XYZ file of C-alpha atoms in Angstrom:
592
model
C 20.066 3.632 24.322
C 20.205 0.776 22.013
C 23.925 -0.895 21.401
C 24.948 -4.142 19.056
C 27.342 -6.500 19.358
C 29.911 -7.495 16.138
C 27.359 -9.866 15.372
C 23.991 -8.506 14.851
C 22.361 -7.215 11.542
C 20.045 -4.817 11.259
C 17.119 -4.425 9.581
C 15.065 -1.236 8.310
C 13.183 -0.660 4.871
C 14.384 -2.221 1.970
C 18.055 -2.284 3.999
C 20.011 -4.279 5.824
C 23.285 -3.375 7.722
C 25.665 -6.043 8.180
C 28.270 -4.942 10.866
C 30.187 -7.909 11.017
C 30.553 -7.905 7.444
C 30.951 -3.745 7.493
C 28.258 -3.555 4.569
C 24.790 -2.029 3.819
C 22.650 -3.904 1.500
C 19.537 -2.866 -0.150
C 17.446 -6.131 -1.176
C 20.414 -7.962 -0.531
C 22.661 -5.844 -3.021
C 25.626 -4.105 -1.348
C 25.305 -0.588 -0.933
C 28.766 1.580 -1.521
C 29.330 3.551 1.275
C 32.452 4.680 2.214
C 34.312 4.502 5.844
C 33.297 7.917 7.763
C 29.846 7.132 6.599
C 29.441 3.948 7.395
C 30.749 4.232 10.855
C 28.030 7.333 11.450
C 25.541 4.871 9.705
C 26.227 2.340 12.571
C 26.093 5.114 15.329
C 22.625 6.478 14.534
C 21.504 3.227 14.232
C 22.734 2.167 17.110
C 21.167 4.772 18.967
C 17.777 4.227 16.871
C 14.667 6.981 18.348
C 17.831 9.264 20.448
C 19.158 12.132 19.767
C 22.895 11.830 18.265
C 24.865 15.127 18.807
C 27.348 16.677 16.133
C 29.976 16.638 18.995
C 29.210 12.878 19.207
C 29.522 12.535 15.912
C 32.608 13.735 15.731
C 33.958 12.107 18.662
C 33.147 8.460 16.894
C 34.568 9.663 13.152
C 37.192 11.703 14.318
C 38.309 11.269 17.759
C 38.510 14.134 20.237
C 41.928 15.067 19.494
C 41.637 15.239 15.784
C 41.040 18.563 14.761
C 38.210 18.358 11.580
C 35.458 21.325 10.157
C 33.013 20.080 12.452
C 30.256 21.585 9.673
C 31.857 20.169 6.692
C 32.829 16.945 7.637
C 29.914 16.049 9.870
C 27.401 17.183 6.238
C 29.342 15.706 4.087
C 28.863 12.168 6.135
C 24.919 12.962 6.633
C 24.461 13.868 2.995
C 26.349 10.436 2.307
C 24.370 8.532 4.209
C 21.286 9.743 3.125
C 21.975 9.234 -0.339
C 23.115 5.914 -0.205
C 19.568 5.042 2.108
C 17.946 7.465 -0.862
C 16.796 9.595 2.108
C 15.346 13.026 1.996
C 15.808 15.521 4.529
C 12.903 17.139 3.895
C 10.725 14.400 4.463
C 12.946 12.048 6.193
C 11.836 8.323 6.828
C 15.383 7.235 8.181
C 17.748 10.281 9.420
C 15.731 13.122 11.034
C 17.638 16.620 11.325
C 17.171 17.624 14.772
C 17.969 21.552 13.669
C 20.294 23.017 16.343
C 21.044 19.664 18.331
C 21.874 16.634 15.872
C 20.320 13.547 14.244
C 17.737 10.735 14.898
C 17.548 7.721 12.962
C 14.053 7.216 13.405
C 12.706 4.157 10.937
C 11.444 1.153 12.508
C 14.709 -1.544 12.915
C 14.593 -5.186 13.282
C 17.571 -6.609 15.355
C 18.680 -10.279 13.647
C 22.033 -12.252 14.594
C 24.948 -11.645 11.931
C 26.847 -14.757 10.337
C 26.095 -18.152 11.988
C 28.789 -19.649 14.553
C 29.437 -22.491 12.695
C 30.695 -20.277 9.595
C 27.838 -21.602 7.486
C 25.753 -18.270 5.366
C 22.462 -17.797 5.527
C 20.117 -18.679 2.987
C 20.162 -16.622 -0.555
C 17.602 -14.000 -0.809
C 14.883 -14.411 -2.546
C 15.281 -12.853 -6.104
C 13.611 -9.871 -7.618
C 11.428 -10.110 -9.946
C 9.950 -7.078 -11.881
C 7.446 -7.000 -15.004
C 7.327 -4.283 -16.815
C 3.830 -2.828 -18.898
C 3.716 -4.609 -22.096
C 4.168 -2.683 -25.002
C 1.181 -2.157 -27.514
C 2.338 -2.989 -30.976
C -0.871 -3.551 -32.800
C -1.341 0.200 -33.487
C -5.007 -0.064 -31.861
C -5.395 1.731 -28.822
C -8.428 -0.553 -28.442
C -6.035 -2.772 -27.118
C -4.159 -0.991 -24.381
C -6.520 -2.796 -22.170
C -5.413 -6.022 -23.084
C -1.950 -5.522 -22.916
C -2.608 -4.178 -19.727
C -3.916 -6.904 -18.659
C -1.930 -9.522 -19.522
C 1.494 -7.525 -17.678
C -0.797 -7.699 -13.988
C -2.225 -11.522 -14.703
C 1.797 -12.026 -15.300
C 2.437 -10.544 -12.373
C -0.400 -12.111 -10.162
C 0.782 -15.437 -11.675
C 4.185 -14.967 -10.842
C 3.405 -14.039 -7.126
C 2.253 -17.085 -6.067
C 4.425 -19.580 -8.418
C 7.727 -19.897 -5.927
C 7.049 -16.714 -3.296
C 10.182 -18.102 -0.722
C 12.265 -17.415 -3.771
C 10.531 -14.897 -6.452
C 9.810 -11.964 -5.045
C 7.576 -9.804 -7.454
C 7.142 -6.250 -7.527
C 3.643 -5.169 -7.716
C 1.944 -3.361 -10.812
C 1.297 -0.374 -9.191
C 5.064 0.432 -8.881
C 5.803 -0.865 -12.834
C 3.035 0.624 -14.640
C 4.689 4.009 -13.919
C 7.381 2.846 -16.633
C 4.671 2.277 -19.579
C 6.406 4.336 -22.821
C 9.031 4.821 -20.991
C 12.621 5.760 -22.224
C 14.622 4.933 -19.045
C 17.464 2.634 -19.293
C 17.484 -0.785 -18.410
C 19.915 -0.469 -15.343
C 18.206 3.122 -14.194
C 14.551 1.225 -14.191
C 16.642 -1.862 -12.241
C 18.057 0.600 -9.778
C 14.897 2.306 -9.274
C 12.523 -0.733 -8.500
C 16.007 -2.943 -6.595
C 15.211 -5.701 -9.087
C 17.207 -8.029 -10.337
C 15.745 -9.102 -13.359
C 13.035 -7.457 -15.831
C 10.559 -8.676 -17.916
C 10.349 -6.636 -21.087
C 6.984 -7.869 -23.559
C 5.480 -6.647 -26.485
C 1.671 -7.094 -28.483
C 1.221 -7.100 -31.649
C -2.477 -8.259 -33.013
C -4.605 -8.625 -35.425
C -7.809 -10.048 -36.241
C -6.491 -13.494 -36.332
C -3.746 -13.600 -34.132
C -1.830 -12.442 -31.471
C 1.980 -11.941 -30.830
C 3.727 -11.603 -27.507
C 7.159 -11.462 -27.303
C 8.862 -11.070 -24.263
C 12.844 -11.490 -22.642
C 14.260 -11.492 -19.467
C 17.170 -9.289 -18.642
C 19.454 -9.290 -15.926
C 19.786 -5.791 -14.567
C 23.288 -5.997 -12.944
C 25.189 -6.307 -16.462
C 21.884 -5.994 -18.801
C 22.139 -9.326 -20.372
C 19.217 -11.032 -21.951
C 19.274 -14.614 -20.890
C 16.225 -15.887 -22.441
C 13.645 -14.308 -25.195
C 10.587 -16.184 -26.474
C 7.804 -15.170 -28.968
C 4.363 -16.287 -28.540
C 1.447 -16.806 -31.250
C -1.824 -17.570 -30.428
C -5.025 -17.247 -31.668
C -7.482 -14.972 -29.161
C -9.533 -17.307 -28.002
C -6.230 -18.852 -26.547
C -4.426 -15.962 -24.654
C -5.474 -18.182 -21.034
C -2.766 -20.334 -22.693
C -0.679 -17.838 -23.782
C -0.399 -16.183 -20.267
C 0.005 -18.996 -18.722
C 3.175 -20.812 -20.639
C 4.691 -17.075 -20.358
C 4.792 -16.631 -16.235
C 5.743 -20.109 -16.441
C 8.627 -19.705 -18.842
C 9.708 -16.883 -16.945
C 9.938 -18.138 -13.564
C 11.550 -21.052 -14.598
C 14.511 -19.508 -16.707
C 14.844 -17.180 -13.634
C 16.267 -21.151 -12.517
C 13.678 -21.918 -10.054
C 11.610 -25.237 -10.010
C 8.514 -24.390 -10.625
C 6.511 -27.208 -7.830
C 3.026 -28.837 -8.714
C 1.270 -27.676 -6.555
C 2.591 -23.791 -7.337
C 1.756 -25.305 -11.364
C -2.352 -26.022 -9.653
C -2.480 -22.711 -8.047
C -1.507 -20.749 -10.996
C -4.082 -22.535 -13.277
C -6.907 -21.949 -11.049
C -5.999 -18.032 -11.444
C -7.581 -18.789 -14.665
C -11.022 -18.640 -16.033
C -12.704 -21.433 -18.918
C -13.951 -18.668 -20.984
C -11.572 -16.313 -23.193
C -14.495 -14.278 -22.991
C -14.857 -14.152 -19.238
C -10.948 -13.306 -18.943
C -11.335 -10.616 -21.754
C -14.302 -9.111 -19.372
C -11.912 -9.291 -16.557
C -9.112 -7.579 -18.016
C -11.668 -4.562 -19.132
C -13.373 -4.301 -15.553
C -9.560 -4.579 -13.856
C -8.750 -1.604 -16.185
C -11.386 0.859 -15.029
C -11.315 -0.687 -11.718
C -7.828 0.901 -11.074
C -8.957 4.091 -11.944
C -10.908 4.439 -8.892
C -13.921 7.227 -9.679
C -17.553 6.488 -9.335
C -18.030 6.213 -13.038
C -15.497 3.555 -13.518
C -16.347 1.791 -10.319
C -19.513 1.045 -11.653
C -18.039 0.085 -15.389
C -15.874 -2.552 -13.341
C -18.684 -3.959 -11.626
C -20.499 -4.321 -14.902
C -17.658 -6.150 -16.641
C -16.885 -8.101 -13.318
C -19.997 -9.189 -13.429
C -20.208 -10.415 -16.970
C -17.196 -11.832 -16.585
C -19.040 -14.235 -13.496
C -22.098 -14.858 -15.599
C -19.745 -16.530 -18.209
C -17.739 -18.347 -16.200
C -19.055 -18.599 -12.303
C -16.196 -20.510 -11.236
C -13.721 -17.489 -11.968
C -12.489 -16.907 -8.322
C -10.158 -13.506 -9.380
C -13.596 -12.155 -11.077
C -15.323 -12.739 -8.243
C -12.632 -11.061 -6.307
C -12.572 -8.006 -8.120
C -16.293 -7.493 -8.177
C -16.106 -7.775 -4.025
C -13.710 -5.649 -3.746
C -15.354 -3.114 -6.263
C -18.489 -3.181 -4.205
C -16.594 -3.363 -0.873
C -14.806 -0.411 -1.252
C -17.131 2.129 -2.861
C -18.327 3.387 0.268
C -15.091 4.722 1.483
C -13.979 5.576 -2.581
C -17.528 7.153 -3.801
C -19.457 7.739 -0.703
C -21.482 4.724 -1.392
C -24.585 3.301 0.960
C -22.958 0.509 2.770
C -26.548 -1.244 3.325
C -27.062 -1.232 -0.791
C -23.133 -2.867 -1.628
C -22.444 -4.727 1.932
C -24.864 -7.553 0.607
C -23.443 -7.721 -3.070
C -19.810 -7.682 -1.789
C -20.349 -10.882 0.928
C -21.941 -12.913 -2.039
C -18.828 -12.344 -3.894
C -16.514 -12.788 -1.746
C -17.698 -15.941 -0.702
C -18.029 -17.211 -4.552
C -14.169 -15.768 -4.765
C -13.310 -18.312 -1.708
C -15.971 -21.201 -2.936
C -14.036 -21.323 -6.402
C -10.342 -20.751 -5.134
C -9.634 -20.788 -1.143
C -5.716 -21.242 -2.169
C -6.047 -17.477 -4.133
C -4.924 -14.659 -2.393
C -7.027 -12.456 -3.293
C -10.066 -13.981 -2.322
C -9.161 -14.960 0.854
C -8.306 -10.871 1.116
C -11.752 -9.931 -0.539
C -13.422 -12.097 2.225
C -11.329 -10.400 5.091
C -12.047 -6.704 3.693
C -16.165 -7.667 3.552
C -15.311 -9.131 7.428
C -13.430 -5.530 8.519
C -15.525 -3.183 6.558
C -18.991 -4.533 6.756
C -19.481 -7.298 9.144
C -17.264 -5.574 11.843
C -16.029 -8.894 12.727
C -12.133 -8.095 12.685
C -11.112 -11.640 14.408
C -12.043 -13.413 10.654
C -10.806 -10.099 9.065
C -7.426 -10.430 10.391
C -7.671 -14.214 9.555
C -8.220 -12.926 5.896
C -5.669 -10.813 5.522
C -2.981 -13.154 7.140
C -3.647 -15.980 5.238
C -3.655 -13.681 1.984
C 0.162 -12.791 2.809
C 0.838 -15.877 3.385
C -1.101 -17.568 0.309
C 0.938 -14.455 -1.744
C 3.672 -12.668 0.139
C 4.804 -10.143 -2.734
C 0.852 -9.315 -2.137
C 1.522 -4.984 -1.454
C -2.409 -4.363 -0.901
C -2.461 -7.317 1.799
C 0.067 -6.189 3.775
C -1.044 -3.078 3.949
C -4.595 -3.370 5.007
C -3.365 -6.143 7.595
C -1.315 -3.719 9.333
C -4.178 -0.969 9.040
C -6.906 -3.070 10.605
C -4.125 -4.163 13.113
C -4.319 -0.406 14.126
C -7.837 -0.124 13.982
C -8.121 -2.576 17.101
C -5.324 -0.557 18.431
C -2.473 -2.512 17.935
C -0.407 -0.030 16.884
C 2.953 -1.176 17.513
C 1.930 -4.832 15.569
C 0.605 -3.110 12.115
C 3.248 -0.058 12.024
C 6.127 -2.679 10.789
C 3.439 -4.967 8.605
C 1.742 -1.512 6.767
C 5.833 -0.349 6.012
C 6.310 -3.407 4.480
C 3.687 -2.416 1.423
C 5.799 0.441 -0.137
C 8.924 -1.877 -0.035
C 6.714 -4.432 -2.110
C 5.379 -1.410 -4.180
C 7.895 1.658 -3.758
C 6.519 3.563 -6.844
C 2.593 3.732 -5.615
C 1.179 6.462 -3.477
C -1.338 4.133 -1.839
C 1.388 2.128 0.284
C 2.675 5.337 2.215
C -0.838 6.729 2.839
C -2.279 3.536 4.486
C 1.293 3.772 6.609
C 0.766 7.558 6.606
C -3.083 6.277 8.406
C -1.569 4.051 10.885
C 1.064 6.279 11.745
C -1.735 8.694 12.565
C -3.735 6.423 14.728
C -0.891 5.603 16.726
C -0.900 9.627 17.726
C 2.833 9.621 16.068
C 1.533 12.775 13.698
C 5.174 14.137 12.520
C 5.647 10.532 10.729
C 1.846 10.759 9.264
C 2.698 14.085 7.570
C 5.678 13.043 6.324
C 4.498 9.659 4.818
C 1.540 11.412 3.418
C 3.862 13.777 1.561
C 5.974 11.301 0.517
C 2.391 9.730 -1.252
C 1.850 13.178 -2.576
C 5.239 12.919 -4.166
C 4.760 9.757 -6.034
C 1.091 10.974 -7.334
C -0.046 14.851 -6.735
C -3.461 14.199 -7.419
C -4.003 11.289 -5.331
C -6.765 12.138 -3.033
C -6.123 9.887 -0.046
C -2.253 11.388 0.070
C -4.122 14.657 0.598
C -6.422 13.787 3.291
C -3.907 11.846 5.020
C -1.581 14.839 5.053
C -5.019 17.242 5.993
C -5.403 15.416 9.201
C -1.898 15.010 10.256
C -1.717 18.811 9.718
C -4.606 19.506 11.880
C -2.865 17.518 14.889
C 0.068 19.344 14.627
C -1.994 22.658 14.737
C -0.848 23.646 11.542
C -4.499 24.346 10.477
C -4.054 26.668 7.417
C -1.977 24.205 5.550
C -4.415 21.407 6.355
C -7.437 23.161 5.020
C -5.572 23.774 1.996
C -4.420 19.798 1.672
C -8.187 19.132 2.458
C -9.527 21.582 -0.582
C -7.098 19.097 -3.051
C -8.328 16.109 -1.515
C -11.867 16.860 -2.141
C -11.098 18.677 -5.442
C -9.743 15.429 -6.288
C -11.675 12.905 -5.213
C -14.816 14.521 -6.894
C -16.110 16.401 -3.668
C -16.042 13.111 -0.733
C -17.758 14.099 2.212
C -14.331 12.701 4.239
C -12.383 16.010 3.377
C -15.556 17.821 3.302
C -16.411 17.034 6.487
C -13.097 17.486 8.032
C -12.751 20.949 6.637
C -15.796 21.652 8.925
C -14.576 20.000 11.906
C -11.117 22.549 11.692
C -13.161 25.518 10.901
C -15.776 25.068 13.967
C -12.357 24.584 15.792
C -10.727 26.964 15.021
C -13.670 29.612 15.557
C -14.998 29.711 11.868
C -18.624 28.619 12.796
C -20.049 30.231 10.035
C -18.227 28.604 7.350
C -18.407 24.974 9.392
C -22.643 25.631 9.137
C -22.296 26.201 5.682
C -20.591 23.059 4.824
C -22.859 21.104 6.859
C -25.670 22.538 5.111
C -24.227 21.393 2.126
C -23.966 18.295 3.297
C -27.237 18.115 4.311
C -28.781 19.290 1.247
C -26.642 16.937 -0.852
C -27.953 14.237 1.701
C -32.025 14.377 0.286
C -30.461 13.863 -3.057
C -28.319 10.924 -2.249
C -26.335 9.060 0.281
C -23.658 11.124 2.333
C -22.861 9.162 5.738
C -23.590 10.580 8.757
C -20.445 10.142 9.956
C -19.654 13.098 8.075
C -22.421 14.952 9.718
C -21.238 14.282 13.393
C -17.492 15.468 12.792
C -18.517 18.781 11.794
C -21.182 18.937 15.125
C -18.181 17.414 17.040
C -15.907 20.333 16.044
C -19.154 22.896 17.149
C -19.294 21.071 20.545
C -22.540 20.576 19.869
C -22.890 16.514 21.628
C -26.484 16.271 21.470
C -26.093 16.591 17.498
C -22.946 14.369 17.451
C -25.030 11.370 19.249
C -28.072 11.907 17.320
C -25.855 11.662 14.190
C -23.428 8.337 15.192
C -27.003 7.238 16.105
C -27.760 7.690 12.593
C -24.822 6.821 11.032
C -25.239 3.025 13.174
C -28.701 2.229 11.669
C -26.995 3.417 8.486
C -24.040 0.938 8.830
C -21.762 3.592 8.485
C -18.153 1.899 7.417
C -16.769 5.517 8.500
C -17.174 4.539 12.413
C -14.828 1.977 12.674
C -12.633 5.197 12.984
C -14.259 5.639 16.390
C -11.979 3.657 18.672
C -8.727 4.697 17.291
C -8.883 8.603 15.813
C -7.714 11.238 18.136
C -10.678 13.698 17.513
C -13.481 11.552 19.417
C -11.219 11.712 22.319
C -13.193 13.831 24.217
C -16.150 11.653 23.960
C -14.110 8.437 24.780
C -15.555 8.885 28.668
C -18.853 9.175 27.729
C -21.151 6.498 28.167
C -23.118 6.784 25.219
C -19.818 6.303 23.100
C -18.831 3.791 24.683
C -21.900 1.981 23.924
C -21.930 2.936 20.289
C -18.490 1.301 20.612
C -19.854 -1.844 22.070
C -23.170 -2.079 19.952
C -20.578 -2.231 16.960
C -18.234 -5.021 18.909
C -15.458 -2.829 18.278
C -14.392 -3.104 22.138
C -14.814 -7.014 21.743
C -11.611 -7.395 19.719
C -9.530 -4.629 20.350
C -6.229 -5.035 22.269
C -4.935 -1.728 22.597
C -0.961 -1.217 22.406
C 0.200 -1.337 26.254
């Protein structure tokens, strides 16, 4: 059982737990909490992954000759706790009810020495930074986009202006707030930032308006407010002098090489950033159709400007991930997504998101997951408040089956971007592949939670289902999933796999009819095809299938070294030299 000394902090989620200074802090903010639950806090922390009983906990909070209402007073601490780490006991990702026995604090914690011997404090916390959707004045819906636009490019800028001491939420987590009435200190307490940018559009034909202030969320002060005019050819100006102007009346020097970074963010062309800002828009919708309108206005965006690296990096990653999005043929996008990935780099090696483009074409495509861990590494590094890196480092981590490694890295996404449901299902994925199922389910529900149509939150929570045995319920998280994602042969293909399983033949042959059928009209990957013979034990089919999927360049089989349903094949020597003819076995380092 883990014990601490006076001395040592602790680290889980968005928290820290100071016992030497008997305080919890969330993003370096103190936490109120009061004695009882603090001290049970400690215990179960303590005694992270065992089992606490209620007689324990009573013995610490009460001593064993203090009569107390061993129900009351032990629930009224838990319920304390939990709402001061905002936890849920329904879907718990910090105090697990263990019913009949006790509690388990069961988050990841990182163990860190407490104040330094020689009385000196550590240094500040970075501060928190968060931008919130600017407001569309200009009574022309036409420019929604634009407005858009401008709050992510503030954000992006912002990211990699001062990222030791600017920590910026991500979009995904803000946008939520567009037209929204909240207050000022309910949206502050909601993202844990300490400062907001507020902005407003207003435009015309002639010229545009953006006004924007910075408030301070612990008393709501403004402390600075600045209006912009421009003219629209200009806005590269415009959005420039406003990240700037923000970051530095946060009162942090803004250093010249942060000031060469930033620029290159930027394109020559108004045009080519006005093309950007349209494909990012119906990039983040993430259907077939407006895949392929992003890749249109990436690409026009390019052609006017072919030195704009985050064009470049958008149109990779809009080509990269359409096979695992829309079922996409890998051998058709794989070439269009290297090419722009490597203009991404060619134009800005120093931008994040190019150096995370390049690592995503690496995993996906050229199966060469020594250069896409590179990638993704030096993307966190290049942009640390980067959400998406983080959480596809830690998920190809797991792919080469270093579990243990990307669990902590993929956890740190939804504390970078708490209000997005794609942060917990990438966790809710590598929890998965690390066999620890209960934690998948609930991760995927919490992604369910924050979006009940997203797709991926779906499947995540169908396969965690079906490893618990709970097969009804993941059949019926499968039918949203493909409902949702406009019939992808992943859930598709799963729902076979469970009915052959689970003695449904027939209705697994139908599906895979379908499948095939839709397969002489367009690309489904075979992948698909050789889970649903898998779950009919039907090998020779499976092999001639992988087989398939191979010469196909399936993206779906770099699932094969780490998902629990090919275990049965895992001692098969024609798996293991699929495995090998794809170098997975070449790089992965399996968790010990």
């Amino acid at each position: 059982m883990a014990t601490s000394d006076s001395r040592e902090t602790f680290r889980f989620g968005p928290f820290e737990l100071d016992v030497a200074a008997y305080e919890l802090r969330r993003h370096g903010r103190p936490v109120k909490l009061e004695r009882r639950p603090m001290d049970l806090l400690i215990q179960l922390v303590e005694s992270r992954h065992h089992l606490v009983s209620r007689s324990d906990i009573v013995d610490r909070l009460w001593g064993k000759d203090v009569f107390v209402d061993v129900e009351t007073g032990v629930n009224t601490a838990i319920s304390k706790v939990r709402q001061a780490l905002r936890d849920s006991s329904d879907v718990p990702s910090f105090v697990e009810t263990i019913p009949g026995k006790g509690y388990r604090f069961i988050a990841a914690v990182e163990v860190g020495a407490g104040p330094r011997i020689d009385g000196t404090s550590a240094p500040a916390l970075p501060v928190r930074l968060a931008v919130l959707p600017f407001e569309n004045l200009s009574g022309d819906c036409e420019r929604d986009y634009l407005a858009d636009g401008l709050a992510e490019e503030t954000i992006g800028a912002l990211g990699q202006v001062d990222p030791e001491h600017i920590n910026v939420v991500a979009r995904t987590s803000t946008t939520v707030y567009k037209r929204c009435t909240k207050s000022i200190a309910r949206i502050g307490q909601e993202l844990s930032a300490d400062y907001l940018v507020e902005s407003s559009l207003r435009a015309d034909s002639r010229r545009l308006r953006i006004t924007s202030r910075l408030i301070r969320v612990r008393d709501q002060v403004q402390v600075w407010s600045e209006s912009y005019d421009r003219e629209p050819t200009n806005i590269l100006d415009l959005q420039r002098d406003l990240s700037r102007a923000i970051a530095e009346q946060v009162r942090f020097r803004v250093s010249p090489d942060r000031l060469v970074a930033l620029a290159r963010r930027q394109p020559r062309s108004a045009d080519a950033y006005d093309l950007y800002l349209r494909g990012r828009n119906f990039a983040n919708q993430r259907t077939p159709p407006t895949t392929q309108r992003a890749i249109e206005y990436y690409e026009r965006a390019t052609a006017h400007d072919p030195e704009y690296a985050l064009a470049w990096s958008g149109l990779a990653m809009a080509y990269a991930a359409s096979p695992i999005n829309s079922d996409a043929a890998p051998l058709e996008v794989w070439p269009r997504a290297r090419e722009a990935a490597r203009q991404a780099v060619r134009a800005a090696p120093e931008l994040a998101e190019a150096q995370f483009a390049l690592g995503y074409v690496n995993w996906m495509f050229e199966w060469d997951w020594t250069a896409a861990e590179d990638g993704f590494r030096l993307a966190v590094q290049l942009d640390p408040s980067f959400a998406q890196g983080h959480q596809t480092l830690g998920h190809a981590l797991s792919q080469m089956g270093r579990h243990s490694e990307g669990l902590p890295i993929t956890r740190r996404a939804p504390e970078l971007d708490p209000l997005y449901a794609m942060p917990y299902a990438m966790s809710s994925q590598v929890a998965f592949q690390a066999r620890d199922y209960p934690a998948a389910r609930d991760l995927a529900r919490q992604a369910i939670a924050l979006d009940e149509e997203f797709w991926i939150g779906h499947m995540a929570c169908g396969q965690a289902y079906e490893q618990l045995g709970q097969n009804e319920l993941a059949l019926e998280a499968l039918t949203l999933a493909a409902r949702f994602s406009c019939q992808n042969s992943k859930p598709i293909s799963l729902r076979g796999y469970i009915f052959a399983k689970v003695g449904r033949s027939g209705e697994a042959r139908a599906l895979l009819a379908t499948l095939e059928a839709v397969s002489r009209q367009r690309y489904v990957p075979p992948y698909a095809m050789a889970l649903v013979h898998a779950g009919l034990g039907e090998r020779e089919a499976v092999f001639e299938w992988l087989d398939r999927a191979y010469h196909a360049h399936d993206v779906h089989l770099i699932y094969l070294p780490v998902d629990p349903k090919w275990d049965p094949y895992r001692d098969d020597s024609r798996f293991l030299a699929l495995l090998a003819r794809c170098d997975f076995m070449r790089t992965a380092r399996p968790d010990l």
